[in-house]
């Protein structure tokens, strides 16, 4: 499966953005999906994930209540809705997919086989 992330940009603190991850080659419903981010000078970290079976979602504590991951099977796209953005949310955001993750592995980036190219999100104060 090929992943194409988009939707990043520059936004003021308190604003919103919606990131998209379009999949080609296979249906999004065949995979578990994750969003990760990497801020300048920092390691890439887990943001959110949605499980293939049942659609269970999990979030990093830092974004819980502000971000929402979702999946649109008809559009073959996974989204990350980001609200109440903060300057510390500034990072390159990556989508990732894998068909065989268990719930406890959804936060672990090394468990994902497929990655998008990243999209820059910049939040100004």
CSV table of C-alpha atoms in Angstrom, one decimal:
chain,number,residue,atom,x,y,z
A,1,UNK,CA,0.0,0.0,0.0
A,2,UNK,CA,1.2,3.5,-0.8
A,3,UNK,CA,0.4,6.4,1.6
A,4,UNK,CA,0.1,10.1,0.8
A,5,UNK,CA,-0.1,12.5,3.7
A,6,UNK,CA,-1.4,16.0,3.2
A,7,UNK,CA,-3.2,18.9,4.9
A,8,UNK,CA,-0.4,20.4,6.9
A,9,UNK,CA,0.2,24.1,7.1
A,10,UNK,CA,0.7,27.2,9.2
A,11,UNK,CA,-2.0,28.0,11.8
A,12,UNK,CA,-2.3,30.2,14.9
A,13,UNK,CA,-2.5,28.7,18.3
A,14,UNK,CA,-6.0,27.7,19.1
A,15,UNK,CA,-6.8,26.9,15.5
A,16,UNK,CA,-7.6,23.6,13.7
A,17,UNK,CA,-6.2,21.5,10.9
A,18,UNK,CA,-7.2,18.2,9.4
A,19,UNK,CA,-4.5,15.9,8.0
A,20,UNK,CA,-5.4,13.3,5.5
A,21,UNK,CA,-3.6,10.1,4.6
A,22,UNK,CA,-4.8,8.7,1.3
A,23,UNK,CA,-4.1,5.0,0.6
A,24,UNK,CA,-3.6,3.4,-2.7
A,25,UNK,CA,-3.1,-0.2,-3.5
A,26,UNK,CA,-5.3,-1.6,-0.8
A,27,UNK,CA,-8.4,-0.6,1.2
A,28,UNK,CA,-7.8,1.4,4.4
A,29,UNK,CA,-10.1,-1.1,6.2
A,30,UNK,CA,-7.4,-3.8,5.8
A,31,UNK,CA,-5.0,-2.0,8.1
A,32,UNK,CA,-4.4,-0.5,11.5
A,33,UNK,CA,-3.4,3.1,11.2
A,34,UNK,CA,-1.3,5.4,13.2
A,35,UNK,CA,-0.2,9.1,13.2
A,36,UNK,CA,3.2,10.0,14.5
A,37,UNK,CA,5.1,13.3,14.6
A,38,UNK,CA,8.6,14.5,14.8
A,39,UNK,CA,9.5,18.0,16.1
A,40,UNK,CA,12.8,19.6,15.3
A,41,UNK,CA,15.6,18.1,17.4
A,42,UNK,CA,13.3,15.5,18.9
A,43,UNK,CA,12.6,11.8,18.2
A,44,UNK,CA,9.4,10.8,16.4
A,45,UNK,CA,6.6,10.1,18.8
A,46,UNK,CA,3.2,8.5,18.7
A,47,UNK,CA,0.1,10.7,18.3
A,48,UNK,CA,-2.9,8.6,17.6
A,49,UNK,CA,-4.0,5.2,16.2
A,50,UNK,CA,-7.1,3.4,15.0
A,51,UNK,CA,-7.4,-0.3,15.0
A,52,UNK,CA,-8.4,-2.3,12.0
A,53,UNK,CA,-10.9,-4.5,13.8
A,54,UNK,CA,-13.6,-2.5,15.6
A,55,UNK,CA,-12.2,0.9,15.1
A,56,UNK,CA,-10.8,1.3,18.6
A,57,UNK,CA,-8.9,4.6,18.9
A,58,UNK,CA,-6.0,5.5,21.2
A,59,UNK,CA,-4.2,8.8,21.7
A,60,UNK,CA,-1.1,10.2,23.3
A,61,UNK,CA,-1.9,12.0,26.5
A,62,UNK,CA,-0.6,15.3,25.0
A,63,UNK,CA,-3.3,15.3,22.3
A,64,UNK,CA,-6.2,13.5,24.1
A,65,UNK,CA,-9.3,15.6,23.9
A,66,UNK,CA,-7.9,17.8,21.1
A,67,UNK,CA,-7.2,15.4,18.3
A,68,UNK,CA,-9.3,12.7,16.6
A,69,UNK,CA,-8.3,10.0,14.2
A,70,UNK,CA,-10.9,8.6,11.9
A,71,UNK,CA,-11.2,6.4,8.8
A,72,UNK,CA,-13.4,6.9,5.7
A,73,UNK,CA,-13.6,3.6,3.9
A,74,UNK,CA,-15.4,5.1,0.9
A,75,UNK,CA,-12.7,7.7,0.3
A,76,UNK,CA,-9.9,5.2,1.3
A,77,UNK,CA,-8.5,7.9,3.5
A,78,UNK,CA,-7.5,8.2,7.2
A,79,UNK,CA,-7.8,11.6,8.9
A,80,UNK,CA,-6.3,13.3,11.9
A,81,UNK,CA,-8.5,16.2,13.0
A,82,UNK,CA,-6.5,18.6,15.2
A,83,UNK,CA,-8.2,21.2,17.3
A,84,UNK,CA,-7.0,23.7,19.9
A,85,UNK,CA,-3.6,23.5,18.4
A,86,UNK,CA,-0.6,24.6,20.5
A,87,UNK,CA,2.9,25.7,19.5
A,88,UNK,CA,4.2,22.5,20.9
A,89,UNK,CA,2.2,20.6,18.3
A,90,UNK,CA,4.6,21.9,15.6
A,91,UNK,CA,6.2,19.0,13.9
A,92,UNK,CA,6.3,16.9,10.7
A,93,UNK,CA,3.3,14.5,10.9
A,94,UNK,CA,3.5,11.0,9.4
A,95,UNK,CA,0.8,8.4,8.8
A,96,UNK,CA,1.6,4.8,9.0
A,97,UNK,CA,-0.2,1.5,8.4
A,98,UNK,CA,0.2,-2.2,9.3
A,99,UNK,CA,-2.1,-5.1,8.8
A,100,UNK,CA,-1.2,-7.2,11.9
A,101,UNK,CA,-0.8,-5.1,15.0
A,102,UNK,CA,-2.3,-6.0,18.3
A,103,UNK,CA,-3.7,-3.2,20.5
A,104,UNK,CA,-0.6,-2.9,22.7
A,105,UNK,CA,1.6,-2.4,19.6
A,106,UNK,CA,-0.3,0.5,18.1
A,107,UNK,CA,1.9,3.1,19.8
A,108,UNK,CA,5.1,1.5,18.6
A,109,UNK,CA,6.4,3.0,15.3
A,110,UNK,CA,8.8,0.1,14.6
A,111,UNK,CA,5.8,-2.2,14.3
A,112,UNK,CA,4.4,-0.3,11.3
A,113,UNK,CA,5.4,-1.5,7.8
A,114,UNK,CA,4.1,1.4,5.6
A,115,UNK,CA,4.8,5.1,6.0
A,116,UNK,CA,3.7,8.3,4.3
A,117,UNK,CA,6.1,11.0,3.4
A,118,UNK,CA,5.2,13.4,6.2
A,119,UNK,CA,3.4,16.8,6.2
A,120,UNK,CA,4.6,19.9,8.1
A,121,UNK,CA,2.4,21.4,10.8
A,122,UNK,CA,3.5,24.8,12.2
A,123,UNK,CA,1.5,26.4,15.0
A,124,UNK,CA,2.4,30.0,15.8
A,125,UNK,CA,1.9,31.6,19.2
